[in-house]
Amino acid sequence: MTISVLAKSSNAKKAGYMASKYKKLRILQIMAGARFGGAETAFADTCIALHKEGHEQLIVTRNYPERLTRLKDEGLKIRTLPFGGKIDIYTSFALNKIIDDFKPDIVQTWMARATSKMPAKKGRSHKVLSRLGNYYNLKYFKNTDHFLGITPAICDYLRKEGVQKDQLHFFPNFAETFDEKQKKVSRSDLDTPEDATVLLTLARYHTSKALDVTIKALKELPDAYLWCAGQGPEEENLKFLAKTEGVIDRIRFLGWRDDRSSLLQASDICLFVSRYEPFGTVFVQAWANKTPVIVSDADGPKQFVQDGKDGIIIPKDNVEELVTAIRALQGNEKLSEKLVNNGFKRYENEFSKKSAMQAYQKLYEKITTS
């Protein structure tokens, strides 16, 4: 695969440069996105990390209070726009004015909707970098100069769609480890017995996340409790299924949470068994916080997780295999320790904030000097 790979395990440890040696850039970050979601979380994490690296950023996003509060608390400057459908001409008009006023070195767009609203450059010198976490139709990316794919498969797709070698770059999302300033989660706070096996899901309540499979598996695990951190359209259906399966008393629907590291630290096993998942930062978050993880063979996880070495991979939509994998971890402390240790090494070498910031610095320098 002929792509520019900017984050490899060897590079993360061997790189002798420091971020301070790089020119500080003016970066316009544009995200439409939903109120909650994995890409939206990665967006906020990245903007905050780049801010701490010293880059001057202006954030343009939708008016979702949770996102705005988190970004403002970190000292980031924000503009809000509607990012509506085809009849929304205001967003593109406003972006044109914002670009003229801010004069960015780089405009970084996230996903298709934000990119589709990008105005033509009209002689301006900034570079447009589009970050793709899915297999989007490239008709929305006509004003993009460079493409950042977060998985090898996404980069393969872009290459087959005609993106040139010098336009195509790869590195994955990063994850945060537990911060001592963050409040720890107590099992008693979530009405969960101390001796229970705590299973944790971090996902939108959506059919693609296969939370119904996890709920059905819980029925076969009488000593386990399930914490579901998320929000989405399937919430009532999932609660109804939990009642039907007779496990509602052992499930805690937590809503969307920003304290993912704390939840991972307090749980025994992280479950990430999606039906459809182009990447999925959850398995990386589990590695970062030393929590054993079980994933499905969805497109994203299977590109990175090594079965039996740093996680357990099961077939999609398979309740029986999920139960078997959970029981294997319950009864095998040596296996759990192996997965945790190897997963944490993968996190440090490939998915840490430090390695991601180094990769961004190299990419920004490359595209602004080309």
GROMACS .gro file of C-alpha atoms in nm:
model
  370
    1MET     CA    1   0.000   0.000   0.000
    2THR     CA    2   0.161   0.324  -0.114
    3ILE     CA    3   0.072   0.576   0.152
    4SER     CA    4   0.262   0.812   0.376
    5VAL     CA    5   0.280   0.640   0.715
    6LEU     CA    6   0.349   0.894   0.988
    7ALA     CA    7   0.314   0.692   1.308
    8LYS     CA    8   0.495   0.364   1.360
    9SER     CA    9   0.596   0.196   1.683
   10SER     CA   10   0.966   0.241   1.612
   11ASN     CA   11   0.921   0.611   1.532
   12ALA     CA   12   0.734   0.685   1.852
   13LYS     CA   13   1.027   0.581   2.069
   14LYS     CA   14   1.319   0.673   1.846
   15ALA     CA   15   1.212   1.020   1.736
   16GLY     CA   16   1.470   1.262   1.870
   17TYR     CA   17   1.287   1.585   1.794
   18MET     CA   18   1.070   1.789   2.027
   19ALA     CA   19   0.744   1.961   1.934
   20SER     CA   20   0.894   2.295   2.037
   21LYS     CA   21   1.128   2.280   1.735
   22TYR     CA   22   0.835   2.305   1.498
   23LYS     CA   23   0.681   2.622   1.369
   24LYS     CA   24   0.358   2.698   1.550
   25LEU     CA   25   0.076   2.708   1.298
   26ARG     CA   26  -0.266   2.865   1.263
   27ILE     CA   27  -0.513   2.579   1.227
   28LEU     CA   28  -0.884   2.607   1.155
   29GLN     CA   29  -1.056   2.290   1.284
   30ILE     CA   30  -1.401   2.217   1.137
   31MET     CA   31  -1.636   1.951   1.274
   32ALA     CA   32  -2.008   1.910   1.208
   33GLY     CA   33  -2.079   1.567   1.357
   34ALA     CA   34  -2.337   1.448   1.607
   35ARG     CA   35  -2.381   1.558   1.965
   36PHE     CA   36  -2.198   1.249   2.090
   37GLY     CA   37  -1.981   0.988   1.922
   38GLY     CA   38  -1.635   0.840   1.885
   39ALA     CA   39  -1.521   1.074   1.607
   40GLU     CA   40  -1.655   1.370   1.800
   41THR     CA   41  -1.458   1.264   2.109
   42ALA     CA   42  -1.142   1.215   1.899
   43PHE     CA   43  -1.195   1.563   1.752
   44ALA     CA   44  -1.209   1.730   2.093
   45ASP     CA   45  -0.914   1.526   2.224
   46THR     CA   46  -0.702   1.622   1.923
   47CYS     CA   47  -0.788   1.992   1.934
   48ILE     CA   48  -0.703   2.010   2.303
   49ALA     CA   49  -0.375   1.822   2.254
   50LEU     CA   50  -0.272   2.049   1.964
   51HIS     CA   51  -0.359   2.353   2.174
   52LYS     CA   52  -0.121   2.231   2.442
   53GLU     CA   53   0.147   2.192   2.173
   54GLY     CA   54   0.121   2.566   2.115
   55HIS     CA   55  -0.065   2.585   1.784
   56GLU     CA   56  -0.316   2.865   1.744
   57GLN     CA   57  -0.652   2.711   1.661
   58LEU     CA   58  -1.001   2.831   1.582
   59ILE     CA   59  -1.272   2.568   1.624
   60VAL     CA   60  -1.586   2.574   1.407
   61THR     CA   61  -1.851   2.327   1.513
   62ARG     CA   62  -2.219   2.282   1.593
   63ASN     CA   63  -2.375   2.435   1.901
   64TYR     CA   64  -2.365   2.133   2.132
   65PRO     CA   65  -2.314   2.251   2.494
   66GLU     CA   66  -2.112   1.951   2.613
   67ARG     CA   67  -1.854   1.989   2.334
   68LEU     CA   68  -1.839   2.366   2.363
   69THR     CA   69  -1.793   2.358   2.740
   70ARG     CA   70  -1.507   2.111   2.723
   71LEU     CA   71  -1.325   2.308   2.452
   72LYS     CA   72  -1.381   2.645   2.617
   73ASP     CA   73  -1.258   2.513   2.951
   74GLU     CA   74  -0.928   2.434   2.778
   75GLY     CA   75  -0.899   2.789   2.644
   76LEU     CA   76  -0.989   2.722   2.279
   77LYS     CA   77  -1.159   2.980   2.058
   78ILE     CA   78  -1.487   2.862   1.906
   79ARG     CA   79  -1.737   2.965   1.640
   80THR     CA   80  -2.066   2.778   1.593
   81LEU     CA   81  -2.245   2.718   1.262
   82PRO     CA   82  -2.552   2.508   1.172
   83PHE     CA   83  -2.395   2.268   0.917
   84GLY     CA   84  -2.738   2.195   0.771
   85GLY     CA   85  -2.837   2.010   0.455
   86LYS     CA   86  -2.832   2.115   0.090
   87ILE     CA   87  -3.043   2.426   0.146
   88ASP     CA   88  -2.799   2.558   0.409
   89ILE     CA   89  -2.591   2.806   0.212
   90TYR     CA   90  -2.518   3.017   0.520
   91THR     CA   91  -2.255   2.777   0.659
   92SER     CA   92  -2.035   2.790   0.349
   93PHE     CA   93  -2.074   3.168   0.330
   94ALA     CA   94  -1.976   3.205   0.696
   95LEU     CA   95  -1.678   2.969   0.657
   96ASN     CA   96  -1.554   3.180   0.370
   97LYS     CA   97  -1.556   3.488   0.594
   98ILE     CA   98  -1.395   3.299   0.885
   99ILE     CA   99  -1.110   3.181   0.661
  100ASP     CA  100  -1.054   3.535   0.532
  101ASP     CA  101  -1.040   3.672   0.886
  102PHE     CA  102  -0.838   3.396   1.055
  103LYS     CA  103  -0.594   3.336   0.767
  104PRO     CA  104  -0.506   2.976   0.865
  105ASP     CA  105  -0.205   2.781   0.750
  106ILE     CA  106  -0.413   2.463   0.758
  107VAL     CA  107  -0.786   2.397   0.749
  108GLN     CA  108  -0.853   2.054   0.897
  109THR     CA  109  -1.197   1.908   0.831
  110TRP     CA  110  -1.350   1.611   1.009
  111MET     CA  111  -1.583   1.373   0.823
  112ALA     CA  112  -1.796   1.443   0.516
  113ARG     CA  113  -2.049   1.707   0.617
  114ALA     CA  114  -1.793   1.957   0.744
  115THR     CA  115  -1.580   1.901   0.434
  116SER     CA  116  -1.872   1.943   0.195
  117LYS     CA  117  -1.926   2.296   0.330
  118MET     CA  118  -1.569   2.404   0.253
  119PRO     CA  119  -1.558   2.699   0.012
  120ALA     CA  120  -1.317   2.708  -0.281
  121LYS     CA  121  -0.978   2.859  -0.198
  122LYS     CA  122  -1.000   3.152  -0.442
  123GLY     CA  123  -0.623   3.203  -0.444
  124ARG     CA  124  -0.570   3.163  -0.070
  125SER     CA  125  -0.257   2.976   0.038
  126HIS     CA  126  -0.387   2.749   0.317
  127LYS     CA  127  -0.391   2.371   0.276
  128VAL     CA  128  -0.705   2.167   0.340
  129LEU     CA  129  -0.645   1.841   0.531
  130SER     CA  130  -0.946   1.609   0.564
  131ARG     CA  131  -0.943   1.345   0.835
  132LEU     CA  132  -1.148   1.036   0.738
  133GLY     CA  133  -1.263   0.774   0.984
  134ASN     CA  134  -1.501   0.606   0.738
  135TYR     CA  135  -1.545   0.522   0.371
  136TYR     CA  136  -1.701   0.849   0.257
  137ASN     CA  137  -1.807   0.937  -0.097
  138LEU     CA  138  -1.529   1.158  -0.229
  139LYS     CA  139  -1.775   1.390  -0.403
  140TYR     CA  140  -1.785   1.575  -0.069
  141PHE     CA  141  -1.407   1.631  -0.073
  142LYS     CA  142  -1.356   1.830  -0.393
  143ASN     CA  143  -1.175   2.112  -0.208
  144THR     CA  144  -0.942   1.880  -0.012
  145ASP     CA  145  -0.565   1.891  -0.070
  146HIS     CA  146  -0.456   1.609   0.163
  147PHE     CA  147  -0.634   1.307   0.312
  148LEU     CA  148  -0.563   1.155   0.654
  149GLY     CA  149  -0.698   0.800   0.687
  150ILE     CA  150  -0.703   0.648   1.034
  151THR     CA  151  -0.686   0.283   0.920
  152PRO     CA  152  -0.494   0.104   0.644
  153ALA     CA  153  -0.825  -0.010   0.492
  154ILE     CA  154  -0.954   0.347   0.467
  155CYS     CA  155  -0.628   0.447   0.298
  156ASP     CA  156  -0.664   0.156   0.055
  157TYR     CA  157  -1.014   0.279  -0.029
  158LEU     CA  158  -0.889   0.633  -0.090
  159ARG     CA  159  -0.608   0.510  -0.314
  160LYS     CA  160  -0.853   0.304  -0.520
  161GLU     CA  161  -1.075   0.613  -0.549
  162GLY     CA  162  -0.790   0.801  -0.712
  163VAL     CA  163  -0.621   0.987  -0.427
  164GLN     CA  164  -0.256   1.031  -0.518
  165LYS     CA  165   0.036   0.899  -0.312
  166ASP     CA  166   0.159   1.244  -0.208
  167GLN     CA  167  -0.191   1.340  -0.091
  168LEU     CA  168  -0.249   1.033   0.125
  169HIS     CA  169  -0.135   0.991   0.486
  170PHE     CA  170  -0.204   0.744   0.766
  171PHE     CA  171  -0.199   0.738   1.142
  172PRO     CA  172  -0.464   0.624   1.391
  173ASN     CA  173  -0.648   0.794   1.676
  174PHE     CA  174  -0.480   0.821   2.013
  175ALA     CA  175  -0.625   0.745   2.355
  176GLU     CA  176  -0.586   0.901   2.699
  177THR     CA  177  -0.474   0.719   3.013
  178PHE     CA  178  -0.622   0.773   3.356
  179ASP     CA  179  -0.559   1.119   3.496
  180GLU     CA  180  -0.509   1.140   3.871
  181LYS     CA  181  -0.707   1.466   3.869
  182GLN     CA  182  -1.007   1.276   3.737
  183LYS     CA  183  -1.257   1.145   3.990
  184LYS     CA  184  -1.236   0.771   4.034
  185VAL     CA  185  -1.548   0.562   3.979
  186SER     CA  186  -1.666   0.351   4.271
  187ARG     CA  187  -1.870   0.036   4.219
  188SER     CA  188  -2.086   0.136   4.513
  189ASP     CA  189  -2.170   0.461   4.330
  190LEU     CA  190  -2.317   0.249   4.050
  191ASP     CA  191  -2.493   0.002   4.279
  192THR     CA  192  -2.266  -0.284   4.177
  193PRO     CA  193  -2.135  -0.559   4.409
  194GLU     CA  194  -1.761  -0.550   4.472
  195ASP     CA  195  -1.724  -0.920   4.385
  196ALA     CA  196  -1.912  -0.902   4.054
  197THR     CA  197  -1.741  -0.924   3.715
  198VAL     CA  198  -1.799  -0.579   3.569
  199LEU     CA  199  -1.836  -0.568   3.190
  200LEU     CA  200  -1.810  -0.224   3.031
  201THR     CA  201  -1.932  -0.096   2.695
  202LEU     CA  202  -1.844   0.250   2.565
  203ALA     CA  203  -2.070   0.307   2.266
  204ARG     CA  204  -2.363   0.493   2.121
  205TYR     CA  205  -2.692   0.313   2.174
  206HIS     CA  206  -2.715   0.219   1.807
  207THR     CA  207  -2.781  -0.108   1.623
  208SER     CA  208  -2.430  -0.096   1.473
  209LYS     CA  209  -2.278  -0.132   1.821
  210ALA     CA  210  -2.445  -0.471   1.886
  211LEU     CA  211  -2.534  -0.392   2.248
  212ASP     CA  212  -2.823  -0.637   2.208
  213VAL     CA  213  -2.565  -0.914   2.169
  214THR     CA  214  -2.399  -0.808   2.494
  215ILE     CA  215  -2.731  -0.800   2.680
  216LYS     CA  216  -2.819  -1.150   2.562
  217ALA     CA  217  -2.475  -1.274   2.669
  218LEU     CA  218  -2.529  -1.130   3.018
  219LYS     CA  219  -2.816  -1.373   3.068
  220GLU     CA  220  -2.562  -1.658   3.061
  221LEU     CA  221  -2.330  -1.485   3.310
  222PRO     CA  222  -2.517  -1.466   3.643
  223ASP     CA  223  -2.215  -1.329   3.833
  224ALA     CA  224  -2.160  -1.037   3.592
  225TYR     CA  225  -2.289  -0.679   3.579
  226LEU     CA  226  -2.292  -0.462   3.268
  227TRP     CA  227  -2.217  -0.089   3.257
  228CYS     CA  228  -2.335   0.074   2.933
  229ALA     CA  229  -2.186   0.421   2.887
  230GLY     CA  230  -2.346   0.590   2.589
  231GLN     CA  231  -2.649   0.755   2.441
  232GLY     CA  232  -2.852   0.705   2.127
  233PRO     CA  233  -3.176   0.608   1.951
  234GLU     CA  234  -3.181   0.246   2.068
  235GLU     CA  235  -3.193   0.321   2.440
  236GLU     CA  236  -3.557   0.227   2.500
  237ASN     CA  237  -3.528  -0.085   2.281
  238LEU     CA  238  -3.221  -0.197   2.475
  239LYS     CA  239  -3.394  -0.144   2.809
  240PHE     CA  240  -3.694  -0.341   2.685
  241LEU     CA  241  -3.465  -0.625   2.573
  242ALA     CA  242  -3.292  -0.622   2.912
  243LYS     CA  243  -3.628  -0.662   3.084
  244THR     CA  244  -3.730  -0.939   2.845
  245GLU     CA  245  -3.404  -1.126   2.906
  246GLY     CA  246  -3.442  -1.083   3.282
  247VAL     CA  247  -3.115  -0.893   3.329
  248ILE     CA  248  -3.230  -0.532   3.374
  249ASP     CA  249  -3.134  -0.543   3.742
  250ARG     CA  250  -2.770  -0.616   3.646
  251ILE     CA  251  -2.734  -0.343   3.384
  252ARG     CA  252  -2.648   0.021   3.448
  253PHE     CA  253  -2.736   0.256   3.161
  254LEU     CA  254  -2.498   0.542   3.236
  255GLY     CA  255  -2.566   0.786   2.955
  256TRP     CA  256  -2.280   0.951   2.768
  257ARG     CA  257  -1.972   0.980   2.987
  258ASP     CA  258  -1.652   1.183   2.957
  259ASP     CA  259  -1.477   0.986   3.234
  260ARG     CA  260  -1.402   0.684   3.019
  261SER     CA  261  -1.064   0.618   3.178
  262SER     CA  262  -1.222   0.609   3.524
  263LEU     CA  263  -1.487   0.362   3.407
  264LEU     CA  264  -1.223   0.141   3.246
  265GLN     CA  265  -1.013   0.148   3.563
  266ALA     CA  266  -1.314   0.035   3.768
  267SER     CA  267  -1.428  -0.245   3.534
  268ASP     CA  268  -1.293  -0.596   3.470
  269ILE     CA  269  -1.348  -0.643   3.096
  270CYS     CA  270  -1.417  -0.399   2.813
  271LEU     CA  271  -1.653  -0.525   2.540
  272PHE     CA  272  -1.641  -0.379   2.190
  273VAL     CA  273  -1.837  -0.618   1.968
  274SER     CA  274  -1.977  -0.385   1.701
  275ARG     CA  275  -2.145  -0.509   1.384
  276TYR     CA  276  -1.991  -0.220   1.189
  277GLU     CA  277  -1.680  -0.029   1.299
  278PRO     CA  278  -1.438   0.141   1.056
  279PHE     CA  279  -1.191   0.201   1.342
  280GLY     CA  280  -1.317   0.225   1.699
  281THR     CA  281  -1.098   0.401   1.954
  282VAL     CA  282  -1.252   0.201   2.240
  283PHE     CA  283  -1.009  -0.091   2.210
  284VAL     CA  284  -0.719   0.158   2.226
  285GLN     CA  285  -0.871   0.321   2.535
  286ALA     CA  286  -0.891  -0.024   2.695
  287TRP     CA  287  -0.523  -0.084   2.615
  288ALA     CA  288  -0.427   0.258   2.753
  289ASN     CA  289  -0.604   0.190   3.081
  290LYS     CA  290  -0.490  -0.173   3.119
  291THR     CA  291  -0.833  -0.330   3.088
  292PRO     CA  292  -0.869  -0.663   2.902
  293VAL     CA  293  -1.072  -0.614   2.584
  294ILE     CA  294  -1.295  -0.837   2.373
  295VAL     CA  295  -1.369  -0.711   2.022
  296SER     CA  296  -1.568  -0.836   1.725
  297ASP     CA  297  -1.414  -0.903   1.386
  298ALA     CA  298  -1.556  -0.576   1.256
  299ASP     CA  299  -1.340  -0.397   1.000
  300GLY     CA  300  -1.161  -0.158   1.238
  301PRO     CA  301  -1.066  -0.375   1.537
  302LYS     CA  302  -0.954  -0.672   1.329
  303GLN     CA  303  -0.695  -0.451   1.154
  304PHE     CA  304  -0.520  -0.380   1.484
  305VAL     CA  305  -0.610  -0.629   1.760
  306GLN     CA  306  -0.406  -0.951   1.769
  307ASP     CA  307  -0.628  -1.234   1.887
  308GLY     CA  308  -0.503  -1.398   2.205
  309LYS     CA  309  -0.209  -1.159   2.232
  310ASP     CA  310  -0.350  -0.814   2.315
  311GLY     CA  311  -0.723  -0.885   2.298
  312ILE     CA  312  -0.979  -1.151   2.212
  313ILE     CA  313  -1.154  -1.138   1.875
  314ILE     CA  314  -1.495  -1.301   1.830
  315PRO     CA  315  -1.725  -1.326   1.527
  316LYS     CA  316  -1.984  -1.051   1.490
  317ASP     CA  317  -2.338  -1.125   1.617
  318ASN     CA  318  -2.231  -1.433   1.811
  319VAL     CA  319  -2.370  -1.446   2.166
  320GLU     CA  320  -2.223  -1.788   2.241
  321GLU     CA  321  -1.869  -1.686   2.141
  322LEU     CA  322  -1.896  -1.371   2.352
  323VAL     CA  323  -2.001  -1.572   2.657
  324THR     CA  324  -1.711  -1.814   2.599
  325ALA     CA  325  -1.460  -1.527   2.571
  326ILE     CA  326  -1.584  -1.359   2.889
  327ARG     CA  327  -1.567  -1.686   3.082
  328ALA     CA  328  -1.214  -1.745   2.952
  329LEU     CA  329  -1.104  -1.414   3.103
  330GLN     CA  330  -1.296  -1.469   3.426
  331GLY     CA  331  -1.113  -1.792   3.491
  332ASN     CA  332  -0.766  -1.708   3.367
  333GLU     CA  333  -0.575  -1.433   3.543
  334LYS     CA  334  -0.261  -1.519   3.344
  335LEU     CA  335  -0.443  -1.460   3.014
  336SER     CA  336  -0.586  -1.129   3.137
  337GLU     CA  337  -0.241  -1.012   3.244
  338LYS     CA  338  -0.093  -1.109   2.907
  339LEU     CA  339  -0.358  -0.914   2.715
  340VAL     CA  340  -0.319  -0.611   2.939
  341ASN     CA  341   0.061  -0.599   2.920
  342ASN     CA  342   0.077  -0.647   2.544
  343GLY     CA  343  -0.209  -0.405   2.485
  344PHE     CA  344  -0.042  -0.134   2.693
  345LYS     CA  345   0.280  -0.174   2.493
  346ARG     CA  346   0.080  -0.130   2.171
  347TYR     CA  347  -0.079   0.184   2.316
  348GLU     CA  348   0.256   0.335   2.418
  349ASN     CA  349   0.424   0.262   2.085
  350GLU     CA  350   0.142   0.334   1.840
  351PHE     CA  351  -0.158   0.506   1.997
  352SER     CA  352  -0.033   0.744   2.267
  353LYS     CA  353  -0.097   1.117   2.262
  354LYS     CA  354   0.278   1.174   2.232
  355SER     CA  355   0.311   0.962   1.918
  356ALA     CA  356  -0.001   1.123   1.767
  357MET     CA  357   0.126   1.476   1.828
  358GLN     CA  358   0.461   1.386   1.674
  359ALA     CA  359   0.278   1.246   1.371
  360TYR     CA  360   0.062   1.558   1.340
  361GLN     CA  361   0.368   1.783   1.367
  362LYS     CA  362   0.543   1.595   1.086
  363LEU     CA  363   0.231   1.592   0.869
  364TYR     CA  364   0.162   1.964   0.917
  365GLU     CA  365   0.522   2.049   0.834
  366LYS     CA  366   0.510   1.829   0.525
  367ILE     CA  367   0.190   1.972   0.378
  368THR     CA  368   0.272   2.337   0.454
  369THR     CA  369   0.613   2.318   0.289
  370SER     CA  370   0.515   2.112  -0.015
   0.00000   0.00000   0.00000
